Every structure is written in structure tokens, then in C-alpha cells.
mmCIF file of C-alpha atoms in Angstrom:
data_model
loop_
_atom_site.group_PDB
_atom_site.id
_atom_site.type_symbol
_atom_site.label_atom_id
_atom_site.label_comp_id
_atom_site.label_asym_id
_atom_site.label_seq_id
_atom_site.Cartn_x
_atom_site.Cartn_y
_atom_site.Cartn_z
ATOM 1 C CA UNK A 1032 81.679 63.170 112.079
ATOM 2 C CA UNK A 1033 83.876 62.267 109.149
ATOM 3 C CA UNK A 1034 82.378 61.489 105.767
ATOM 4 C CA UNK A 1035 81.521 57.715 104.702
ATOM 5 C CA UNK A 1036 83.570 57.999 101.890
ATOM 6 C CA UNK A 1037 86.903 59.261 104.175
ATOM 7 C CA UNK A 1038 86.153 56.826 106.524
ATOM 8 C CA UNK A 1039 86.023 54.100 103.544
ATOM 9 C CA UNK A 1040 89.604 54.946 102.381
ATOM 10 C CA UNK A 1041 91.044 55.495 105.856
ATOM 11 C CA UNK A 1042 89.965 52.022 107.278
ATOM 12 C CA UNK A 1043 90.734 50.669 103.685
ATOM 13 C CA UNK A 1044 94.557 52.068 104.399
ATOM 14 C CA UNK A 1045 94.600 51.116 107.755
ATOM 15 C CA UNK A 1046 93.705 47.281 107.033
ATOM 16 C CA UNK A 1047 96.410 47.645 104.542
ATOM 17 C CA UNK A 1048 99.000 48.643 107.048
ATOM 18 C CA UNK A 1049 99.203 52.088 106.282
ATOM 19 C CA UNK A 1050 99.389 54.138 109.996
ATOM 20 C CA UNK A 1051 98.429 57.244 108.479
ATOM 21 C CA UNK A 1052 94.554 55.971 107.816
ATOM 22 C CA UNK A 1053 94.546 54.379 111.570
ATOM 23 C CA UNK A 1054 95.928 58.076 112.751
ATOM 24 C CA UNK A 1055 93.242 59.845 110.501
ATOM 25 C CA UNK A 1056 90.515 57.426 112.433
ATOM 26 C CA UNK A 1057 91.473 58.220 115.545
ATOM 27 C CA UNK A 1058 91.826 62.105 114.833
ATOM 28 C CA UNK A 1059 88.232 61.333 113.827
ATOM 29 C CA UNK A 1060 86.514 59.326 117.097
ATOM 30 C CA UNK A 1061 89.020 60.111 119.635
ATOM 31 C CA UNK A 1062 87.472 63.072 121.275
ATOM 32 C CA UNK A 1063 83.757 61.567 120.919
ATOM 33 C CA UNK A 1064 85.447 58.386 122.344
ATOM 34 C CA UNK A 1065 86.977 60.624 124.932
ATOM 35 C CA UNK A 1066 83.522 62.121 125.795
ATOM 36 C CA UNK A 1067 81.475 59.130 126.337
ATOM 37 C CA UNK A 1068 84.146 57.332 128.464
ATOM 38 C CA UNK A 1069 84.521 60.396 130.476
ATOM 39 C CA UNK A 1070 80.653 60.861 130.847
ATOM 40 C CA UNK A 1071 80.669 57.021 132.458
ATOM 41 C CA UNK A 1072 83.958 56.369 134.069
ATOM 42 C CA UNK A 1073 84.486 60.151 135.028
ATOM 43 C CA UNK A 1074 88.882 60.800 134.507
ATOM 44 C CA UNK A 1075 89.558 57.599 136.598
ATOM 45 C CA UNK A 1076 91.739 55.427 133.927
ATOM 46 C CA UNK A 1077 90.412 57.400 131.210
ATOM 47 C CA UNK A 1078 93.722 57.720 129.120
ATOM 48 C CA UNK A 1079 93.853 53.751 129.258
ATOM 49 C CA UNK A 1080 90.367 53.183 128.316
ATOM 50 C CA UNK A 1081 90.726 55.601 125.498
ATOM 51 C CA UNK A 1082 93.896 53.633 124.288
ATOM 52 C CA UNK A 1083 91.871 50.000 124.926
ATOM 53 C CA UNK A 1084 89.405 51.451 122.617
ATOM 54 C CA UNK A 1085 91.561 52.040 119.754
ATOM 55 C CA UNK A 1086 93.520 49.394 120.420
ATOM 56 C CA UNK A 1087 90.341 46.849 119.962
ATOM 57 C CA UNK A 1088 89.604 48.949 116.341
ATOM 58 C CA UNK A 1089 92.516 48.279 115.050
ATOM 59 C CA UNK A 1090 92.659 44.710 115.835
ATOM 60 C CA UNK A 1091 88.659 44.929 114.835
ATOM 61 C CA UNK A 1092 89.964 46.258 111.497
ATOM 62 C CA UNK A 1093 89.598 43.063 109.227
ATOM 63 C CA UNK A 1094 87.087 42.368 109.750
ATOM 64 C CA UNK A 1095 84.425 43.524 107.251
ATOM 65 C CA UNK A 1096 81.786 46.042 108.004
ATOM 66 C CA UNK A 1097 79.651 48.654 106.297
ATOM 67 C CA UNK A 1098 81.385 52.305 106.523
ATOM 68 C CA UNK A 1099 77.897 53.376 107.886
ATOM 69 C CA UNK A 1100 78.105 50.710 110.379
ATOM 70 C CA UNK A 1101 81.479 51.947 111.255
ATOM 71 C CA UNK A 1102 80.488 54.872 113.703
ATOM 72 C CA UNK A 1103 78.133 52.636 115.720
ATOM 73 C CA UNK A 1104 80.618 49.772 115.803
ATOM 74 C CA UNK A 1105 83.086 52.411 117.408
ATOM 75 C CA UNK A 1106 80.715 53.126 119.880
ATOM 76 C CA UNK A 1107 79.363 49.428 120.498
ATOM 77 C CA UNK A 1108 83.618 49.269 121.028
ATOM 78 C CA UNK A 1109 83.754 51.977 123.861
ATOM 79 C CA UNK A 1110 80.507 50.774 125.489
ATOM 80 C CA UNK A 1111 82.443 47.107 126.165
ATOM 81 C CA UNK A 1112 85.597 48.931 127.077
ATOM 82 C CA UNK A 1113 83.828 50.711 130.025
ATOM 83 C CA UNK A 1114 81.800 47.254 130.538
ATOM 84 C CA UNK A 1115 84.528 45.760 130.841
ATOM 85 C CA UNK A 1116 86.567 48.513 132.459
ATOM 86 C CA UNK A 1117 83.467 48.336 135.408
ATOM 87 C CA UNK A 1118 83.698 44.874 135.807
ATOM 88 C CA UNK A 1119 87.496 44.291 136.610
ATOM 89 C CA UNK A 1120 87.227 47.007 139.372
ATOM 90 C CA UNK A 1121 84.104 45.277 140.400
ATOM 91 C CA UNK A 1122 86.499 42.450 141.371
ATOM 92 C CA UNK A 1123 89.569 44.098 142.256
ATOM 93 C CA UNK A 1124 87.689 45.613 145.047
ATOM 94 C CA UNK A 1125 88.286 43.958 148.663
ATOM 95 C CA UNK A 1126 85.314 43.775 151.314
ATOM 96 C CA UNK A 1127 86.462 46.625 153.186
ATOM 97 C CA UNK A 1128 86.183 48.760 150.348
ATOM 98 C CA UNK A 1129 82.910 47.512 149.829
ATOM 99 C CA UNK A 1130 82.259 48.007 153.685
ATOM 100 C CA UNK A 1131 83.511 51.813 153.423
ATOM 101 C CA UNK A 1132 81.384 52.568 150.315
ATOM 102 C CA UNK A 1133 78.200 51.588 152.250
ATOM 103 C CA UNK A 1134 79.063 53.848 155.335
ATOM 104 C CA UNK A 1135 79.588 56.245 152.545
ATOM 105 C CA UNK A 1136 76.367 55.889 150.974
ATOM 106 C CA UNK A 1137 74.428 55.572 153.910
ATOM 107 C CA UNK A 1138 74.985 58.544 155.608
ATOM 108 C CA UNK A 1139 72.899 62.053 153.884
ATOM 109 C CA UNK A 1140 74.757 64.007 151.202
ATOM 110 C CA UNK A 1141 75.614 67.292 152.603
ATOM 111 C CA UNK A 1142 72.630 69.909 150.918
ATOM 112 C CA UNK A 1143 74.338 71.988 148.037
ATOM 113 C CA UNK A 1144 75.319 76.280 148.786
ATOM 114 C CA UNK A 1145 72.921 78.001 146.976
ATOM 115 C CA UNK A 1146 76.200 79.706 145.378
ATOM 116 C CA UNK A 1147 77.265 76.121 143.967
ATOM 117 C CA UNK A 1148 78.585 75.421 140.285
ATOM 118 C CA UNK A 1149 75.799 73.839 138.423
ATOM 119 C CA UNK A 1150 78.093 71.210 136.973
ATOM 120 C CA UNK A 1151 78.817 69.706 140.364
ATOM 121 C CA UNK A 1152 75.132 69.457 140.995
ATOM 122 C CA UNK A 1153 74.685 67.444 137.521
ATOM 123 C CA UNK A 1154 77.692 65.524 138.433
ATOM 124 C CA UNK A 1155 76.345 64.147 141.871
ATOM 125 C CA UNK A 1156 72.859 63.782 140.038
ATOM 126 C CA UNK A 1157 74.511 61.516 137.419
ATOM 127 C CA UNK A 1158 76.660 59.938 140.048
ATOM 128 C CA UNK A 1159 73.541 58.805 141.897
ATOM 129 C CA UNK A 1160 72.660 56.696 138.840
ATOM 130 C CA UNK A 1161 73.478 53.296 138.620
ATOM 131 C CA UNK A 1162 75.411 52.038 135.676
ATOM 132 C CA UNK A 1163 72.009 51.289 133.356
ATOM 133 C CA UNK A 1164 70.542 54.363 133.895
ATOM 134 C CA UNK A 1165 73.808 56.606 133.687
ATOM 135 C CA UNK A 1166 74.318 54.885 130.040
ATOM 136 C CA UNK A 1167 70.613 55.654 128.354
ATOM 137 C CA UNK A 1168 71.100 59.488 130.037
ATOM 138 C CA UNK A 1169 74.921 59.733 128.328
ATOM 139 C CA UNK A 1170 74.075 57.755 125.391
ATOM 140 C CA UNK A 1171 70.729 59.252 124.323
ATOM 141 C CA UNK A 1172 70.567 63.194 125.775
ATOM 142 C CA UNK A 1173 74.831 64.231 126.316
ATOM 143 C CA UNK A 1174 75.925 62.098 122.747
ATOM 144 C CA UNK A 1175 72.446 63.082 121.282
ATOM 145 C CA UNK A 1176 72.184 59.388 119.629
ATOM 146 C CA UNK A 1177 68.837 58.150 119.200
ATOM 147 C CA UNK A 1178 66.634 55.788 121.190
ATOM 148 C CA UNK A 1179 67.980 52.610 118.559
ATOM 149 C CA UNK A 1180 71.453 53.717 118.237
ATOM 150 C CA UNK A 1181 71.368 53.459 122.114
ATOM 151 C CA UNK A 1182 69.909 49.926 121.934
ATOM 152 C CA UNK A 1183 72.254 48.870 119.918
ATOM 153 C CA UNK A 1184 75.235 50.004 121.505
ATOM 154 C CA UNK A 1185 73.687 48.561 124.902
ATOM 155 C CA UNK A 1186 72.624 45.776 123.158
ATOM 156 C CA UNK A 1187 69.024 45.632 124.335
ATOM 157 C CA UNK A 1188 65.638 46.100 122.773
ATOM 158 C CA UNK A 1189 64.653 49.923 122.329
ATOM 159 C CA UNK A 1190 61.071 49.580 124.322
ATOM 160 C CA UNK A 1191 64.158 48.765 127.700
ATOM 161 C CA UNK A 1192 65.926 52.383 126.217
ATOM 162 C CA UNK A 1193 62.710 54.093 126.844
ATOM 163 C CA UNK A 1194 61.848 52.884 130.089
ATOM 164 C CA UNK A 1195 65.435 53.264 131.418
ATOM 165 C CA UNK A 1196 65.765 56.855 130.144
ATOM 166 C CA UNK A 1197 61.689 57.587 132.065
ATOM 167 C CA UNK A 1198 63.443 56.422 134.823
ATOM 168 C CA UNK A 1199 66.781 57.709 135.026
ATOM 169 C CA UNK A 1200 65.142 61.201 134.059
ATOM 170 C CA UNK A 1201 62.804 61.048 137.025
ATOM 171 C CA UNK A 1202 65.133 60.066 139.311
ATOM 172 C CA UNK A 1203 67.402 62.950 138.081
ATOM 173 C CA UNK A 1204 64.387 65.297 138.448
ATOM 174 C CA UNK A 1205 63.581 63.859 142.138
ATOM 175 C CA UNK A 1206 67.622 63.970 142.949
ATOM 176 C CA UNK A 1207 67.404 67.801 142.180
ATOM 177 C CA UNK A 1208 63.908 68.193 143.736
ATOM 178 C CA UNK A 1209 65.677 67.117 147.259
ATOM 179 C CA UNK A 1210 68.751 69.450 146.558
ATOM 180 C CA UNK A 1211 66.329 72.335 146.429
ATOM 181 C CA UNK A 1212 66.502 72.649 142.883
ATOM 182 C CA UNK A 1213 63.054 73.783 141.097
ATOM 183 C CA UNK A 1214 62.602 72.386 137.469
#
């Protein structure tokens, strides 16, 4: 992560018009942008998340903040982005596709090769997760933030972090229980 003080000048230059401190932010967050979107969505409309992202922090730019602030209020950003992202396809989707996804979900999910990639496995397991539970799991053990930095960028209190992450960690441990996975 960039230091407060290149951060300072960089969104100083940037609210002054100057493209080279917006380009220097985004050198800075785009790949830990990149990462949490990717660890939600998965690749589906990643590219044009990514760019909704930055294009909300640059439009976010005047308006005054602490440079400390400044990481969080990136991620706070990407958090609505996917929110939002979730949402519209939540709509978009017609009643057949809703139809198809519980035939889908209903029928037993085929028992893993012994010989599979251990990626996959995780993959499924986080796939299982609904949307509250995926976040805590991304936010607080892959992006390593801690249990307030998670509340805040969820926007609830920290005691609902805990109890989401007890819960989306036991139903990862269960998920890979039934694959035949010993923890």
C-alpha cells in the first residue's frame, strides 16, 4: 500500500486536474481492487466493475477526506460497486433463469476426484456461500483486513462481522467435510 504522504499529493493532483496523480492512484488500488471484485463476482464483468470503481473515485475526488481514510473509502467504493453490480443482475434475470438455477441447485454436486486441484474445491466451497457470508470470508481472511475495517466497508456493526465469519467458516468446514475433505 502506498504511503499517506504519496497518496496526499496524488489525490491533491488529481482534484486539481492533473491525470498523472489519478494514474498514480490507480497504479496503487487497481490490483487490490481487482482482487476483491474477483474474489466476489468471480471474472464475470470484472473489467467493468474495475472501471465503475475508479470511475466513482474520481468523481468521489472532491470531496474531502482524511488520506488515512482514503484506503478504506476505496474499498467501501468497490464493496457498492459489486452491491450494486449483484443487484442489477438480480433484476435482469427472467423467471426461467430463476427456474433453471433451482433445478441446478437442487440436484447433488457431483463428489470431487481425489486427484482434483485444490483451488476448484475452495472455489465451489466459496461459491456455496451466499453473498453475506462470501464478503466477511474475502474481506477479513483473503484481503487480511480486520474484523472493523470489514464492518465498515459492509457497513454493519463488528459483533454481525464475527458471527457471519463463525458461520461462513463452519459452513466452509462442513462443505469440505461432505467432499471428503479432512481438516
Amino acid at each position: 500500500m502506498p504511503h499517506d504522504d504519496g497518496v496526499r499529493d496524488w489525490v491533491e493532483a488529481a482534484r486539481r486536474g492533473d491525470e498523472q496523480g489519478f494514474i498514480r492512484i490507480y497504479r496503487a488500488y487497481a490490483k487490490k481492487v481487482r482482487g476483491l471484485l474477483g474474489q466476489m463476482l468471480g471474472t464475470e464483468g470484472l473489467d467493468d466493475q474495475v472501471q465503475e470503481v475508479f470511475l466513482r473515485v474520481w468523481k468521489g475526488l472532491g470531496s474531502p477526506r482524511e488520506v488515512g481514510a482514503f484506503s478504506g473509502w476505496i474499498y467501501r467504493t468497490t464493496w457498492n460497486v459489486d452491491m450494486d453490480f449483484r443487484r442489477s443482475a438480480a433484476q435482469q434475470r427472467t423467471h426461467e433463469d430463476e427456474l433453471a438455477r433451482n433445478d441446478l441447485n437442487s440436484e447433488k454436486v457431483h463428489q470431487p476426484e481425489r486427484a482434483m486441484d485444490a483451488k476448484i474445491l475452495v472455489e465451489r466451497a466459496l461459491g456455496a456461500l451466499d453473498f453475506d457470508h462470501l464478503g466477511v470470508i474475502v474481506l477479513v481472511d483473503l484481503e487480511d483486513l480486520s474484523l472493523e475495517s470489514a464492518a465498515q466497508i459492509m457497513d454493519i456493526p463488528v459483533g454481525t462481522v464475527k458471527s457471519r465469519l463463525f458461520k461462513a467458516r463452519e459452513r466452509l468446514r462442513n462443505y469440505f467435510e461432505a467432499e471428503g475433505v479432512a481438516l
